[in-house]
């Protein structure tokens, strides 16, 4: 079986499993009938309006985070980069926690505030990293991302310390990330925001290969390095901000999935980006299925599951690769 | 002098915040089909001058032209179809196989997303063979020795199928054999395949053996430009390296010998 067929199968299996399992114990036959719109209307609603959009959203977010991670690792030429590195998670967290602490209601208040916070952090980091008028210095980008993220995290800590307990719990759960608010609307909105940046990043596959050689070799091999870096940074930021808005901060996928693909398949981005999208999507869908069923009716934060399952797998991969 | 590949007319460059110009009113010409050496001690401005020639820096005064046009008007991809550059340092962030890194030399031809065609694979194979790197094709670049890595990067520049091959101190950290091999390859590409070559180095003696023309740079200024037998005088070399030398000739090419203190004045005036 080719590697693409293997990844595709993995993705389909993860999606199928996520639709079949859940706290409401439905049989596979009922679930399949409900998928087709038949059966009692509660079952149909659970399957078609809760499980399917939730699985799709997790897949799209997981895939997007993995692609962003791969792109940012090449952009800043640092294997430790992840989608949240550039201050984005701090800004998003600050926006979300602020709205939660102020008790502002409405399904879209928190995602909107998170997106605004993320974009504000991105703009600030970008401004700090542009030196000598036009050059985006990726080393400063890295540092600026870390300090802006730390500053926002400090403010988040202050707000949470001063918040009443019921706000504290929802703020904490938001910060850990998850898909409890998934809906077709969320899938649609995320899809609308994700499609352009994703297409743009995939289109830059070979320039990303060049950039990971270093800026000077990239330039002499024909890459327009400065505009390229700006496009990559903006596209990855918009994509991550959209992911944060619909699902909070889900760690690990963006950091580790690109490395797993590099170890298994090599580092050329024409293969790496689509493969990372499929694996990241499958991983997050599977992790979300585990998160909401393992301790049902309670659910774990999905980021906890991705880390608990992913770290050992990744450790094995790294060891295999090192030897 | 035939068609000019590179031409500098009074070009200067000052890095932001620097007290002096790294390159000052430099004028030089690289004609098509010649092998040209740009030499000077460390910090003399060779690499800055090269970046100006290649359009990676914009002169603060004066003019740089490539293939008859101001170099700034060239698109990077169009320039990369014509000029292959091997730079001094390069550290890939992620593991690549040799064949993959050489195939990146096809980017100027195929663009961002298109798959490589038969012509591209042929160009990669030819480039690997010319650089004596065919046997390395399936290795990871991280496992290569310094000399092997240099051959791979030469192969990548050749895979661009350029009209001009530029080596920017590409051999500075390698031993004599690898430097000679790289210069031999560049010379062969010029003599047998009609390329134009630019070799930037501080190893004046070695490069003088190969080139048609030397450009001698000191403190950002072009000190002399011409055939090695003409420009490589004792005065020029002593000024360049601030050290007394004696000059001998090997098959018509001047070669300098640095003098020890005790030898000064024995064969010549200091």
mmCIF file of N, CA, C and O in Angstrom, chain A residues 73-74 77-78 202-203 205-207 209-210 212-213 216-217 219-224 262 267-268 270 321, chain B residues 51 54 56 76-77 80 85 87 90-95 100 104 107-108 110-115 156 160:
data_model
loop_
_atom_site.group_PDB
_atom_site.id
_atom_site.type_symbol
_atom_site.label_atom_id
_atom_site.label_comp_id
_atom_site.label_asym_id
_atom_site.label_seq_id
_atom_site.Cartn_x
_atom_site.Cartn_y
_atom_site.Cartn_z
ATOM 1 N N UNK A 73 8.248 26.107 11.177
ATOM 2 C CA UNK A 73 9.560 25.508 11.448
ATOM 3 C C UNK A 73 10.532 25.819 10.314
ATOM 4 O O UNK A 73 11.711 26.088 10.550
ATOM 5 N N UNK A 74 10.035 25.815 9.089
ATOM 6 C CA UNK A 74 10.913 26.151 7.957
ATOM 7 C C UNK A 74 11.183 27.650 7.915
ATOM 8 O O UNK A 74 12.291 28.083 7.594
ATOM 9 N N UNK A 77 13.458 28.487 10.673
ATOM 10 C CA UNK A 77 14.564 27.534 10.646
ATOM 11 C C UNK A 77 14.857 26.991 12.027
ATOM 12 O O UNK A 77 16.002 26.937 12.463
ATOM 13 N N UNK A 78 13.775 26.591 12.716
ATOM 14 C CA UNK A 78 13.949 26.060 14.059
ATOM 15 C C UNK A 78 12.976 24.908 14.249
ATOM 16 O O UNK A 78 11.770 25.084 14.131
ATOM 17 N N UNK A 202 0.443 25.740 0.642
ATOM 18 C CA UNK A 202 0.796 24.571 -0.174
ATOM 19 C C UNK A 202 1.449 25.020 -1.474
ATOM 20 O O UNK A 202 2.383 24.397 -1.977
ATOM 21 N N UNK A 203 0.968 26.135 -2.007
ATOM 22 C CA UNK A 203 1.550 26.678 -3.233
ATOM 23 C C UNK A 203 3.026 27.057 -3.063
ATOM 24 O O UNK A 203 3.769 27.099 -4.029
ATOM 25 N N UNK A 205 5.303 25.387 -1.593
ATOM 26 C CA UNK A 205 6.041 24.207 -1.131
ATOM 27 C C UNK A 205 7.530 24.260 -1.454
ATOM 28 O O UNK A 205 8.376 24.113 -0.581
ATOM 29 N N UNK A 206 7.844 24.466 -2.731
ATOM 30 C CA UNK A 206 9.260 24.415 -3.092
ATOM 31 C C UNK A 206 10.017 25.622 -2.533
ATOM 32 O O UNK A 206 11.142 25.446 -2.052
ATOM 33 N N UNK A 207 9.447 26.830 -2.556
ATOM 34 C CA UNK A 207 10.124 27.932 -1.860
ATOM 35 C C UNK A 207 10.385 27.633 -0.385
ATOM 36 O O UNK A 207 11.404 28.071 0.162
ATOM 37 N N UNK A 209 11.140 24.659 0.764
ATOM 38 C CA UNK A 209 12.361 23.844 0.710
ATOM 39 C C UNK A 209 13.590 24.747 0.621
ATOM 40 O O UNK A 209 14.586 24.539 1.308
ATOM 41 N N UNK A 210 13.497 25.750 -0.245
ATOM 42 C CA UNK A 210 14.638 26.656 -0.432
ATOM 43 C C UNK A 210 14.937 27.396 0.867
ATOM 44 O O UNK A 210 16.085 27.515 1.282
ATOM 45 N N UNK A 212 14.407 26.542 3.877
ATOM 46 C CA UNK A 212 15.033 25.754 4.942
ATOM 47 C C UNK A 212 16.514 25.506 4.671
ATOM 48 O O UNK A 212 17.207 25.005 5.545
ATOM 49 N N UNK A 213 17.022 25.885 3.491
ATOM 50 C CA UNK A 213 18.470 25.845 3.257
ATOM 51 C C UNK A 213 19.158 27.062 3.850
ATOM 52 O O UNK A 213 20.373 27.084 4.023
ATOM 53 N N UNK A 216 20.153 33.033 2.247
ATOM 54 C CA UNK A 216 21.029 33.377 1.120
ATOM 55 C C UNK A 216 20.998 32.326 0.009
ATOM 56 O O UNK A 216 20.782 32.686 -1.153
ATOM 57 N N UNK A 217 21.167 31.045 0.340
ATOM 58 C CA UNK A 217 21.005 30.053 -0.737
ATOM 59 C C UNK A 217 19.631 30.140 -1.389
ATOM 60 O O UNK A 217 19.518 29.997 -2.612
ATOM 61 N N UNK A 219 17.744 32.720 -1.854
ATOM 62 C CA UNK A 219 17.707 33.868 -2.777
ATOM 63 C C UNK A 219 18.419 33.525 -4.079
ATOM 64 O O UNK A 219 17.907 33.784 -5.164
ATOM 65 N N UNK A 220 19.588 32.891 -3.976
ATOM 66 C CA UNK A 220 20.362 32.617 -5.183
ATOM 67 C C UNK A 220 19.780 31.447 -5.984
ATOM 68 O O UNK A 220 20.159 31.231 -7.128
ATOM 69 N N UNK A 221 18.861 30.698 -5.354
ATOM 70 C CA UNK A 221 18.163 29.656 -6.114
ATOM 71 C C UNK A 221 16.860 30.187 -6.703
ATOM 72 O O UNK A 221 16.110 29.434 -7.313
ATOM 73 N N UNK A 222 16.586 31.477 -6.489
ATOM 74 C CA UNK A 222 15.464 32.083 -7.192
ATOM 75 C C UNK A 222 14.269 32.462 -6.340
ATOM 76 O O UNK A 222 13.235 32.844 -6.880
ATOM 77 N N UNK A 223 14.377 32.360 -5.004
ATOM 78 C CA UNK A 223 13.243 32.743 -4.153
ATOM 79 C C UNK A 223 13.308 34.240 -3.850
ATOM 80 O O UNK A 223 14.379 34.774 -3.588
ATOM 81 N N UNK A 224 12.141 34.886 -3.883
ATOM 82 C CA UNK A 224 12.046 36.285 -3.457
ATOM 83 C C UNK A 224 11.868 36.283 -1.946
ATOM 84 O O UNK A 224 10.747 36.274 -1.444
ATOM 85 N N UNK A 262 8.450 14.117 8.558
ATOM 86 C CA UNK A 262 9.832 14.239 8.063
ATOM 87 C C UNK A 262 10.614 12.964 8.308
ATOM 88 O O UNK A 262 11.376 12.519 7.454
ATOM 89 N N UNK A 267 11.784 15.531 4.010
ATOM 90 C CA UNK A 267 11.458 16.909 4.353
ATOM 91 C C UNK A 267 10.976 17.776 3.206
ATOM 92 O O UNK A 267 10.767 18.968 3.398
ATOM 93 N N UNK A 268 10.829 17.246 1.994
ATOM 94 C CA UNK A 268 10.408 18.142 0.917
ATOM 95 C C UNK A 268 8.932 18.491 1.093
ATOM 96 O O UNK A 268 8.087 17.614 1.295
ATOM 97 N N UNK A 270 6.497 19.570 -0.745
ATOM 98 C CA UNK A 270 5.401 19.167 -1.636
ATOM 99 C C UNK A 270 4.707 17.927 -1.100
ATOM 100 O O UNK A 270 3.508 17.755 -1.263
ATOM 101 N N UNK A 321 14.913 7.102 14.321
ATOM 102 C CA UNK A 321 15.551 7.959 13.336
ATOM 103 C C UNK A 321 17.000 8.234 13.713
ATOM 104 O O UNK A 321 17.898 8.283 12.875
ATOM 105 N N UNK B 51 27.709 40.290 -3.527
ATOM 106 C CA UNK B 51 26.272 40.451 -3.277
ATOM 107 C C UNK B 51 25.694 41.600 -4.095
ATOM 108 O O UNK B 51 24.546 41.548 -4.527
ATOM 109 N N UNK B 54 25.304 40.345 -7.612
ATOM 110 C CA UNK B 54 24.210 39.381 -7.741
ATOM 111 C C UNK B 54 22.857 39.989 -7.388
ATOM 112 O O UNK B 54 21.847 39.295 -7.390
ATOM 113 N N UNK B 56 21.805 40.938 -4.511
ATOM 114 C CA UNK B 56 21.316 40.634 -3.166
ATOM 115 C C UNK B 56 21.394 41.878 -2.285
ATOM 116 O O UNK B 56 20.714 41.969 -1.268
ATOM 117 N N UNK B 76 14.264 37.435 -9.268
ATOM 118 C CA UNK B 76 15.223 36.473 -8.704
ATOM 119 C C UNK B 76 15.198 35.152 -9.474
ATOM 120 O O UNK B 76 16.227 34.540 -9.690
ATOM 121 N N UNK B 77 13.998 34.709 -9.858
ATOM 122 C CA UNK B 77 13.932 33.418 -10.541
ATOM 123 C C UNK B 77 14.593 33.491 -11.910
ATOM 124 O O UNK B 77 15.274 32.554 -12.335
ATOM 125 N N UNK B 80 18.207 33.385 -11.377
ATOM 126 C CA UNK B 80 18.668 32.057 -10.955
ATOM 127 C C UNK B 80 18.680 31.065 -12.128
ATOM 128 O O UNK B 80 19.324 30.027 -12.048
ATOM 129 N N UNK B 85 24.998 29.944 -7.888
ATOM 130 C CA UNK B 85 25.911 30.444 -6.863
ATOM 131 C C UNK B 85 26.130 29.369 -5.805
ATOM 132 O O UNK B 85 25.173 28.751 -5.335
ATOM 133 N N UNK B 87 27.482 29.333 -2.085
ATOM 134 C CA UNK B 87 27.891 30.263 -1.032
ATOM 135 C C UNK B 87 28.765 29.547 -0.016
ATOM 136 O O UNK B 87 28.878 28.325 -0.003
ATOM 137 N N UNK B 90 26.221 26.955 4.558
ATOM 138 C CA UNK B 90 24.832 26.560 4.373
ATOM 139 C C UNK B 90 24.539 25.432 5.325
ATOM 140 O O UNK B 90 25.254 24.439 5.351
ATOM 141 N N UNK B 91 23.518 25.612 6.153
ATOM 142 C CA UNK B 91 23.144 24.543 7.074
ATOM 143 C C UNK B 91 21.665 24.252 6.920
ATOM 144 O O UNK B 91 20.835 25.001 7.403
ATOM 145 N N UNK B 92 21.328 23.176 6.231
ATOM 146 C CA UNK B 92 19.911 22.850 6.076
ATOM 147 C C UNK B 92 19.273 22.602 7.444
ATOM 148 O O UNK B 92 19.894 21.978 8.311
ATOM 149 N N UNK B 93 18.067 23.124 7.632
ATOM 150 C CA UNK B 93 17.402 22.965 8.925
ATOM 151 C C UNK B 93 16.916 21.540 9.125
ATOM 152 O O UNK B 93 16.894 21.028 10.230
ATOM 153 N N UNK B 94 16.485 20.910 8.028
ATOM 154 C CA UNK B 94 15.890 19.582 8.127
ATOM 155 C C UNK B 94 16.627 18.630 7.195
ATOM 156 O O UNK B 94 17.186 19.058 6.194
ATOM 157 N N UNK B 95 16.634 17.339 7.535
ATOM 158 C CA UNK B 95 17.391 16.393 6.710
ATOM 159 C C UNK B 95 16.834 16.299 5.289
ATOM 160 O O UNK B 95 15.627 16.188 5.094
ATOM 161 N N UNK B 100 17.487 15.214 -3.496
ATOM 162 C CA UNK B 100 16.468 16.248 -3.262
ATOM 163 C C UNK B 100 17.080 17.640 -3.251
ATOM 164 O O UNK B 100 16.522 18.587 -3.810
ATOM 165 N N UNK B 104 16.592 20.867 -6.048
ATOM 166 C CA UNK B 104 16.149 22.242 -5.775
ATOM 167 C C UNK B 104 16.777 23.231 -6.760
ATOM 168 O O UNK B 104 16.270 24.336 -6.946
ATOM 169 N N UNK B 107 14.371 24.632 -9.263
ATOM 170 C CA UNK B 107 13.294 25.568 -8.913
ATOM 171 C C UNK B 107 13.161 26.732 -9.893
ATOM 172 O O UNK B 107 12.052 27.058 -10.323
ATOM 173 N N UNK B 108 14.269 27.374 -10.299
ATOM 174 C CA UNK B 108 14.113 28.513 -11.224
ATOM 175 C C UNK B 108 13.417 28.109 -12.521
ATOM 176 O O UNK B 108 12.802 28.944 -13.171
ATOM 177 N N UNK B 110 11.195 25.171 -12.823
ATOM 178 C CA UNK B 110 9.872 24.544 -12.666
ATOM 179 C C UNK B 110 8.933 25.345 -11.776
ATOM 180 O O UNK B 110 7.724 25.132 -11.819
ATOM 181 N N UNK B 111 9.449 26.263 -10.944
ATOM 182 C CA UNK B 111 8.562 27.042 -10.093
ATOM 183 C C UNK B 111 8.159 26.295 -8.836
ATOM 184 O O UNK B 111 8.741 25.265 -8.492
ATOM 185 N N UNK B 112 7.125 26.815 -8.175
ATOM 186 C CA UNK B 112 6.842 26.403 -6.808
ATOM 187 C C UNK B 112 6.240 25.006 -6.692
ATOM 188 O O UNK B 112 6.538 24.270 -5.773
ATOM 189 N N UNK B 113 5.373 24.628 -7.606
ATOM 190 C CA UNK B 113 4.575 23.429 -7.371
ATOM 191 C C UNK B 113 4.709 22.347 -8.438
ATOM 192 O O UNK B 113 4.472 21.184 -8.177
ATOM 193 N N UNK B 114 5.066 22.714 -9.671
ATOM 194 C CA UNK B 114 5.063 21.743 -10.748
ATOM 195 C C UNK B 114 6.049 20.606 -10.455
ATOM 196 O O UNK B 114 7.129 20.842 -9.930
ATOM 197 N N UNK B 115 5.664 19.387 -10.793
ATOM 198 C CA UNK B 115 6.558 18.253 -10.598
ATOM 199 C C UNK B 115 7.708 18.333 -11.606
ATOM 200 O O UNK B 115 7.574 18.931 -12.666
ATOM 201 N N UNK B 156 24.222 21.187 -7.329
ATOM 202 C CA UNK B 156 22.954 21.911 -7.315
ATOM 203 C C UNK B 156 23.032 23.169 -8.174
ATOM 204 O O UNK B 156 22.099 23.495 -8.913
ATOM 205 N N UNK B 160 20.998 24.069 -12.045
ATOM 206 C CA UNK B 160 20.288 25.273 -12.503
ATOM 207 C C UNK B 160 20.527 25.513 -13.997
ATOM 208 O O UNK B 160 19.894 26.371 -14.588
#
